[in-house]
Coordinates of C-alpha atoms in Angstrom, one line a residue:
M25 CA -16.3 11.8 -35.3
N26 CA -16.9 14.7 -32.7
Q27 CA -20.2 14.2 -31.0
V28 CA -20.3 10.9 -31.7
T29 CA -22.8 8.1 -30.3
M30 CA -21.7 4.7 -30.5
P31 CA -21.7 2.9 -27.3
G32 CA -20.6 -0.6 -27.5
A33 CA -19.4 -0.5 -30.9
N34 CA -16.8 -3.1 -31.5
L35 CA -13.6 -1.3 -33.1
T36 CA -10.7 -3.6 -32.0
N37 CA -7.8 -3.5 -34.4
A38 CA -9.1 -0.2 -36.4
T39 CA -6.9 2.5 -37.6
M40 CA -7.8 5.6 -36.5
L41 CA -5.0 8.5 -36.5
N42 CA -5.6 11.7 -36.2
T43 CA -8.9 11.1 -35.6
K44 CA -11.8 14.3 -33.5
L45 CA -13.4 12.3 -29.9
S46 CA -15.1 15.8 -29.1
D47 CA -17.6 14.8 -26.4
A48 CA -18.0 11.4 -27.9
N49 CA -19.9 8.4 -26.0
L50 CA -18.1 5.4 -26.7
E51 CA -19.6 2.9 -23.7
G52 CA -18.6 -0.1 -23.2
S53 CA -17.2 -0.3 -27.1
N54 CA -13.7 -2.5 -28.3
F55 CA -10.7 -1.1 -29.3
A56 CA -8.5 -3.0 -29.0
D57 CA -5.6 -2.8 -30.7
A58 CA -7.1 0.2 -31.9
N59 CA -4.3 2.7 -33.7
L60 CA -5.9 6.3 -32.3
S61 CA -2.3 7.7 -32.0
E62 CA -2.3 11.9 -32.9
A63 CA -6.0 11.2 -32.3
L64 CA -7.7 14.8 -30.6
I65 CA -10.2 13.6 -27.5
R66 CA -11.8 16.1 -25.2
N67 CA -15.0 15.0 -22.8
A68 CA -15.7 11.5 -24.4
R69 CA -16.8 8.9 -22.0
F70 CA -14.7 5.3 -22.5
D71 CA -17.1 3.5 -19.2
Q72 CA -16.1 -0.2 -19.1
A73 CA -14.2 0.3 -22.8
N74 CA -11.5 -2.0 -23.5
L75 CA -8.3 -0.4 -24.7
T76 CA -6.3 -3.2 -23.9
R77 CA -2.8 -2.4 -26.0
A78 CA -4.3 0.4 -27.9
D79 CA -1.7 2.5 -29.2
L80 CA -2.8 6.6 -27.5
R81 CA 0.4 7.9 -28.2
K82 CA 0.7 11.3 -29.1
A83 CA -2.5 11.6 -28.5
R84 CA -4.2 15.0 -26.7
V85 CA -6.8 13.8 -24.5
E86 CA -9.1 16.4 -22.0
D87 CA -11.3 15.8 -20.1
I88 CA -11.9 11.8 -20.6
H89 CA -14.0 9.4 -18.4
L90 CA -12.8 6.2 -17.7
P91 CA -14.7 4.4 -14.5
G92 CA -14.2 0.3 -15.3
A93 CA -12.5 1.3 -18.4
T94 CA -9.6 -1.8 -18.7
L95 CA -6.4 0.1 -20.5
A96 CA -4.1 -3.2 -19.3
S97 CA -0.8 -2.5 -21.4
T98 CA -2.3 0.3 -22.8
K99 CA 0.0 3.1 -25.1
L100 CA -1.5 6.2 -23.5
D101 CA 0.8 8.8 -22.9
L102 CA -0.6 11.7 -20.8
R103 CA 1.8 13.9 -20.4
T104 CA 0.2 16.8 -22.4
A105 CA -3.4 15.7 -21.3
Q106 CA -5.4 18.2 -19.4
I107 CA -6.3 16.0 -16.8
D108 CA -8.7 16.7 -13.6
D109 CA -11.0 15.8 -10.2
N110 CA -14.1 15.2 -13.4
T111 CA -11.0 12.6 -14.8
Y112 CA -12.4 9.1 -12.9
F113 CA -10.0 5.5 -13.5
T114 CA -12.4 4.4 -11.3
G115 CA -12.3 0.4 -11.5
A116 CA -10.6 1.2 -14.6
S117 CA -7.8 -2.4 -15.5
M118 CA -4.2 0.0 -15.9
Q119 CA -1.8 -2.9 -16.0
K120 CA 1.6 -1.4 -17.2
V121 CA 0.4 1.9 -18.3
W122 CA 3.0 4.1 -18.3
L123 CA 1.9 7.6 -17.1
T124 CA 5.8 9.0 -15.2
G125 CA 6.0 12.3 -15.0
C126 CA 2.2 12.8 -15.1
S127 CA -0.3 15.4 -13.3
L128 CA -3.0 13.5 -12.1
S129 CA -4.0 16.1 -8.6
K130 CA -7.1 15.3 -7.2
V131 CA -8.0 11.5 -9.9
A132 CA -9.9 9.5 -9.1
F133 CA -7.8 5.6 -8.8
T134 CA -10.3 3.9 -6.7
R135 CA -10.4 0.0 -7.2
A136 CA -8.4 0.4 -10.2
D137 CA -5.6 -2.2 -11.4
L138 CA -2.7 -0.7 -11.7
T139 CA 0.2 -3.6 -11.3
E140 CA 2.8 -3.3 -13.2
A141 CA 2.2 0.9 -13.6
H142 CA 4.7 3.6 -13.7
L143 CA 3.6 6.4 -11.7
D144 CA 7.3 7.9 -11.0
N145 CA 7.5 11.5 -10.7
T146 CA 4.2 11.9 -10.9
D147 CA 1.7 14.6 -9.4
L148 CA -0.8 12.8 -7.5
I149 CA -1.4 15.8 -4.9
G150 CA -5.3 14.7 -3.4
A151 CA -5.5 10.9 -6.3
D152 CA -7.6 8.7 -4.8
F153 CA -5.8 5.3 -4.5
T154 CA -9.0 4.1 -1.6
G155 CA -8.7 0.0 -2.7
A156 CA -6.9 0.0 -5.5
Q157 CA -3.8 -3.0 -6.3
L158 CA -0.2 -1.6 -7.1
G159 CA 0.9 -4.3 -5.0
S160 CA 2.5 -8.1 -6.8
K161 CA 0.1 -10.0 -5.8
E162 CA -3.1 -11.1 -6.1
A163 CA -6.6 -12.0 -4.0
S164 CA -7.1 -15.0 -6.0
F165 CA -10.4 -16.8 -3.7
T166 CA -12.6 -15.9 -1.1
M167 CA -13.4 -18.4 2.1
N168 CA -16.8 -17.9 4.4
K169 CA -15.0 -15.5 7.5
S170 CA -16.6 -18.2 10.1
L171 CA -13.1 -19.4 9.5
A172 CA -11.4 -16.7 11.5
S173 CA -12.2 -18.8 14.3
D174 CA -9.9 -22.2 12.4
L175 CA -6.8 -19.8 11.3
N176 CA -6.8 -18.9 15.1
S177 CA -6.0 -21.7 16.3
G178 CA -2.8 -21.6 15.0
S179 CA -3.8 -25.1 12.8
I180 CA -5.4 -25.9 9.4
T181 CA -8.4 -27.4 9.8
S182 CA -10.5 -29.6 7.4
G183 CA -12.1 -26.5 7.2
V184 CA -9.4 -24.1 5.7
R185 CA -8.9 -27.2 3.7
T186 CA -11.9 -27.7 2.0
A187 CA -12.3 -24.1 1.6
F188 CA -8.6 -24.0 -0.4
Q189 CA -9.7 -26.8 -2.5
N190 CA -13.3 -25.7 -3.3
G191 CA -10.6 -22.3 -4.3
G192 CA -8.6 -24.2 -6.5
H193 CA -5.4 -24.1 -4.1
P194 CA -5.4 -28.2 -2.5
L195 CA -2.6 -27.8 0.6
S196 CA -0.2 -30.3 1.2
G197 CA 0.5 -32.1 4.1
S198 CA 2.9 -30.3 5.4
V199 CA 2.1 -26.6 5.7
T200 CA 2.0 -24.3 8.1
L201 CA 0.4 -21.6 9.6
E202 CA 1.4 -18.4 11.0
L203 CA -0.8 -16.2 13.1
R204 CA 0.1 -12.2 12.4
I205 CA -3.5 -10.5 13.0
P206 CA -5.4 -12.4 15.7
N207 CA -9.3 -12.0 13.9
E208 CA -7.3 -10.3 10.5
N209 CA -4.4 -11.5 9.3
W210 CA -2.1 -15.3 8.7
A211 CA 0.4 -17.0 6.1
I212 CA 0.6 -19.9 5.3
T213 CA 3.0 -21.4 4.0
D214 CA 2.8 -24.8 1.4
V215 CA 6.3 -26.1 0.8
N216 CA 7.1 -23.3 -2.1
T217 CA 4.2 -21.7 -2.0
I218 CA 3.2 -18.3 0.7
Y219 CA -0.5 -17.3 0.4
T220 CA -1.8 -14.4 3.2
I221 CA -5.6 -14.1 4.0
T222 CA -6.8 -11.1 5.1
N223 CA -10.5 -10.5 6.7
N224 CA -12.6 -6.9 5.4
G225 CA -14.8 -7.1 7.7
S226 CA -17.6 -9.3 5.1
E227 CA -14.6 -12.9 3.4
L228 CA -11.3 -14.1 4.1
I229 CA -9.2 -13.3 0.7
V230 CA -6.2 -15.4 -0.1
W231 CA -3.9 -14.1 -1.4
V232 CA -1.2 -16.0 -3.4
Y233 CA 1.6 -13.7 -4.4
S234 CA 2.6 -13.4 -7.9
E235 CA 5.8 -14.7 -10.0
T236 CA 4.6 -12.6 -13.6
H237 CA 3.5 -9.0 -12.2
D238 CA 5.8 -7.3 -11.1
A239 CA 4.6 -3.8 -8.6
A240 CA 3.7 -0.3 -9.8
V241 CA 6.6 1.9 -9.9
L242 CA 5.6 5.9 -7.2
A243 CA 9.0 6.6 -7.1
G244 CA 9.9 10.3 -6.7
A245 CA 6.0 10.6 -6.7
Y246 CA 4.9 14.2 -5.3
M247 CA 1.1 12.7 -3.2
P248 CA 0.6 15.2 -0.7
N249 CA -3.0 14.1 1.2
A250 CA -2.7 11.5 -1.2
V251 CA -5.2 8.6 -0.2
F252 CA -4.3 5.2 -0.6
T253 CA -7.1 3.3 2.1
N254 CA -7.2 -0.5 2.1
A255 CA -4.5 -0.1 -0.7
N256 CA -2.7 -2.9 -2.0
L257 CA 1.2 -1.5 -1.9
Y258 CA 3.1 -5.1 -1.5
A259 CA 6.3 -4.8 -2.9
V260 CA 5.7 -1.1 -4.9
D261 CA 8.7 1.3 -4.7
M262 CA 7.8 4.7 -3.4
S263 CA 11.1 5.4 -2.3
G264 CA 11.5 9.2 -2.8
V265 CA 7.8 9.7 -2.8
N266 CA 6.8 13.4 -0.5
W267 CA 3.9 11.9 0.6
Y268 CA 2.1 13.5 3.7
G269 CA -1.0 16.6 4.9
V270 CA -3.4 16.4 6.9
Y271 CA -5.8 14.2 4.3
A272 CA -3.2 11.5 3.9
K273 CA -4.3 8.4 4.7
A274 CA -2.6 4.6 4.2
N275 CA -4.9 3.2 6.7
N276 CA -5.5 -0.6 7.2
A277 CA -3.0 -0.3 3.8
D278 CA -0.4 -3.0 2.8
L279 CA 1.9 -2.1 3.2
E280 CA 4.7 -5.4 3.1
D281 CA 7.9 -5.0 1.6
V282 CA 7.2 -1.4 -0.1
N283 CA 10.2 0.5 -0.1
L284 CA 9.7 4.2 1.2
A285 CA 13.8 4.8 1.4
N286 CA 13.8 8.6 0.9
A287 CA 10.2 9.4 0.8
N288 CA 9.3 12.6 3.1
L289 CA 6.3 11.5 5.4
G290 CA 5.6 14.0 8.0
S291 CA 2.3 13.9 9.8
M292 CA 1.5 10.5 7.5
D293 CA -1.2 8.4 9.5
F294 CA -0.2 5.1 8.8
T295 CA -2.6 3.7 11.7
Q296 CA -3.1 -0.5 11.2
A297 CA -1.6 -0.3 8.3
R298 CA 1.1 -4.2 7.5
M299 CA 4.4 -2.1 6.9
Y300 CA 5.9 -5.9 6.7
G301 CA 9.2 -5.3 6.1
C302 CA 8.9 -1.9 4.5
T303 CA 11.8 -0.1 4.1
L304 CA 12.2 3.7 5.5
T305 CA 15.4 3.9 5.1
Q306 CA 16.0 7.1 5.5
A307 CA 12.8 8.5 5.5
I308 CA 11.5 11.4 7.8
L309 CA 8.7 10.6 9.7
I310 CA 8.0 13.7 11.6
E311 CA 5.0 13.2 14.2
T312 CA 3.9 10.4 11.6
I313 CA 1.8 7.9 13.0
F314 CA 2.1 4.4 13.6
N315 CA -1.0 3.5 15.6
G316 CA -1.5 -0.5 15.6
A317 CA 0.9 -0.5 12.5
Y318 CA 2.5 -3.5 12.7
L319 CA 6.3 -3.0 11.9
R320 CA 7.7 -6.9 11.1
P321 CA 9.5 -9.2 9.5
S322 CA 7.5 -10.4 6.2
V323 CA 6.4 -13.3 4.9
S324 CA 10.2 -13.5 3.4
K325 CA 11.8 -12.8 6.5
K326 CA 12.7 -9.3 5.6
P327 CA 12.9 -7.6 8.8
A328 CA 11.1 -3.4 8.3
S329 CA 14.2 -1.0 8.6
L330 CA 14.4 2.5 9.8
A331 CA 17.4 2.9 10.1
F332 CA 18.7 6.4 9.8
S333 CA 14.8 7.7 10.3
H334 CA 14.2 11.2 11.8
N335 CA 11.3 10.5 13.9
T336 CA 10.9 13.5 15.8
G337 CA 7.7 13.9 17.6
S338 CA 6.1 10.5 15.4
I339 CA 3.3 8.1 17.8
V340 CA 5.4 4.5 17.7
H341 CA 3.8 1.4 20.6
P342 CA 7.1 -1.4 21.1
S343 CA 4.4 -3.7 19.5
A344 CA 5.2 -2.9 16.8
F345 CA 8.1 -4.1 15.7
A346 CA 7.4 -7.4 17.5
R347 CA 5.9 -10.5 16.4
G348 CA 4.1 -12.3 19.3
S349 CA 6.6 -11.3 21.0
T350 CA 7.5 -8.2 23.2
D351 CA 10.7 -9.6 23.6
E352 CA 11.1 -9.7 19.5
C353 CA 10.8 -5.9 19.6
G354 CA 14.9 -5.5 18.3
R355 CA 14.3 -7.5 15.0
C356 CA 13.6 -4.3 13.9
A357 CA 16.1 -2.4 11.7
R358 CA 16.3 0.5 14.0
S359 CA 20.2 1.8 13.0
R360 CA 21.2 4.9 14.0
A361 CA 17.8 6.3 14.3
V362 CA 16.7 9.1 15.4
F363 CA 14.1 8.8 18.0
H364 CA 13.8 12.6 19.1
A365 CA 10.6 13.3 21.3
A366 CA 8.6 10.5 20.0
Y367 CA 5.8 9.6 22.2
V368 CA 6.4 5.4 22.2
L369 CA 3.3 5.2 23.7
C370 CA 3.0 2.7 26.8
V371 CA -0.7 3.1 27.8
R372 CA -1.3 1.2 30.3
S373 CA 0.8 -0.1 33.1
E374 CA 1.2 -4.0 33.1
Q375 CA 3.4 -2.6 29.8
S376 CA 5.6 -1.4 31.3
D377 CA 8.1 -4.9 30.6
D378 CA 7.3 -3.7 26.9
F379 CA 8.4 -0.4 27.0
A380 CA 11.3 -1.9 28.6
R381 CA 12.5 -4.1 26.3
F382 CA 12.0 -1.7 23.2
A383 CA 14.4 0.6 25.0
D384 CA 16.9 -2.6 26.3
S385 CA 16.9 -3.8 22.7
I386 CA 17.8 0.9 21.5
S387 CA 20.2 0.4 24.1
D388 CA 21.8 -2.6 23.0
Q389 CA 22.3 -1.0 19.2
Q390 CA 23.8 2.1 20.4
L391 CA 21.7 4.2 18.5
S392 CA 22.2 7.5 18.1
I393 CA 18.5 9.0 19.9
S394 CA 16.5 10.5 22.4
L395 CA 13.2 9.4 23.9
E396 CA 12.1 12.2 25.4
C397 CA 8.4 11.9 25.8
Y398 CA 7.5 8.3 25.7
S399 CA 3.3 8.9 26.4
H400 CA 1.0 11.0 27.3
R401 CA 0.5 9.6 30.4
K402 CA 2.6 9.6 33.7
H403 CA 4.6 6.5 34.4
S404 CA 5.5 5.5 38.1
K405 CA 8.3 6.8 39.4
Q406 CA 9.9 3.5 39.7
Q407 CA 8.5 2.6 35.4
L408 CA 11.0 6.1 35.5
D409 CA 14.1 5.3 36.9
D410 CA 14.1 2.0 34.8
L411 CA 13.9 3.7 32.1
K412 CA 16.4 6.1 32.5
R413 CA 18.9 2.8 34.0
L414 CA 18.0 2.4 30.5
Q415 CA 18.2 5.3 28.4
P416 CA 20.3 8.3 30.3
G417 CA 19.2 10.8 28.7
V418 CA 15.2 9.9 29.3
S419 CA 14.2 13.9 31.3
R420 CA 10.4 13.7 31.5
L421 CA 7.6 11.4 30.8

């Protein structure tokens, strides 16, 4: 079947063992439940194709194009595949796909659905996961962004109730609303159901925590310069990953309840990342940027943890640990975290109280800590004296 052109072909349940599909055009074809084991697939196009539950074990895959394809529960072993940046998984549905140990350097997974996918110990250098879905919560419906002001009020208005009713999720009379980030992020608890709402700029997205799908596994992945901008990483196992580099990003990503224990995240950019309940235990956070990130308890009340992490030269702000007010700065577990030469930003003089509370919470926990460089800006002598009182090791600002 070399150089075959069969766009839209129906090959459901087909048996195609040892089939050669070099330079084939199979765009939009249906391979659901097909057996393609030991096939030779080289420079083939499967754009928008349906490969649900297809068996491609032991298939030799070289330069395959899969944008928009559905690979849910596909038995696909790409460990021997020759995959480069000409291989596209953009928008692909890849639930439960096993990619353990594969070499996927510079591959595009933009907007792909990788729920329950296995990417552990995978080479993901420079891979692009912008807008990808890897977490175990799902976008259920959308609301008009004009309702952001209603949500900011902290009350469930009639407009919000109507939107949930229209979305197929009517709210009970005992519902509660939590304002997490004004104009950006809210949590609604309705008895045993929790919804989070995010603002993508054009509409409000209502997320439901999945009871049927687990999050993806990326444990031990090697992913310098990988990009996860706007990605859903809720509860993903990323323990032990190597994720750093000039181009590495997770800005505006959802990292709630993600496991980054023992990860190497030096120089990572977590600007505005939602890291509620994130585990960073024993992580290397050298020069890591947390500008505008949220390291607060998750909807399940699990606190973010930086216990035993190394934060040399990292950039953080006391409010990143607060929930609602800086009086709660101590809620993030930071036991024996090392903030040597960390820049704990306090960019306005009126934030000195925030800064003092943060330093006080550190002092109370008897952390192994050296806060030598609190800010890029100068502070008053009174502020310096206050900080020295709270942390005798403070020597300069």
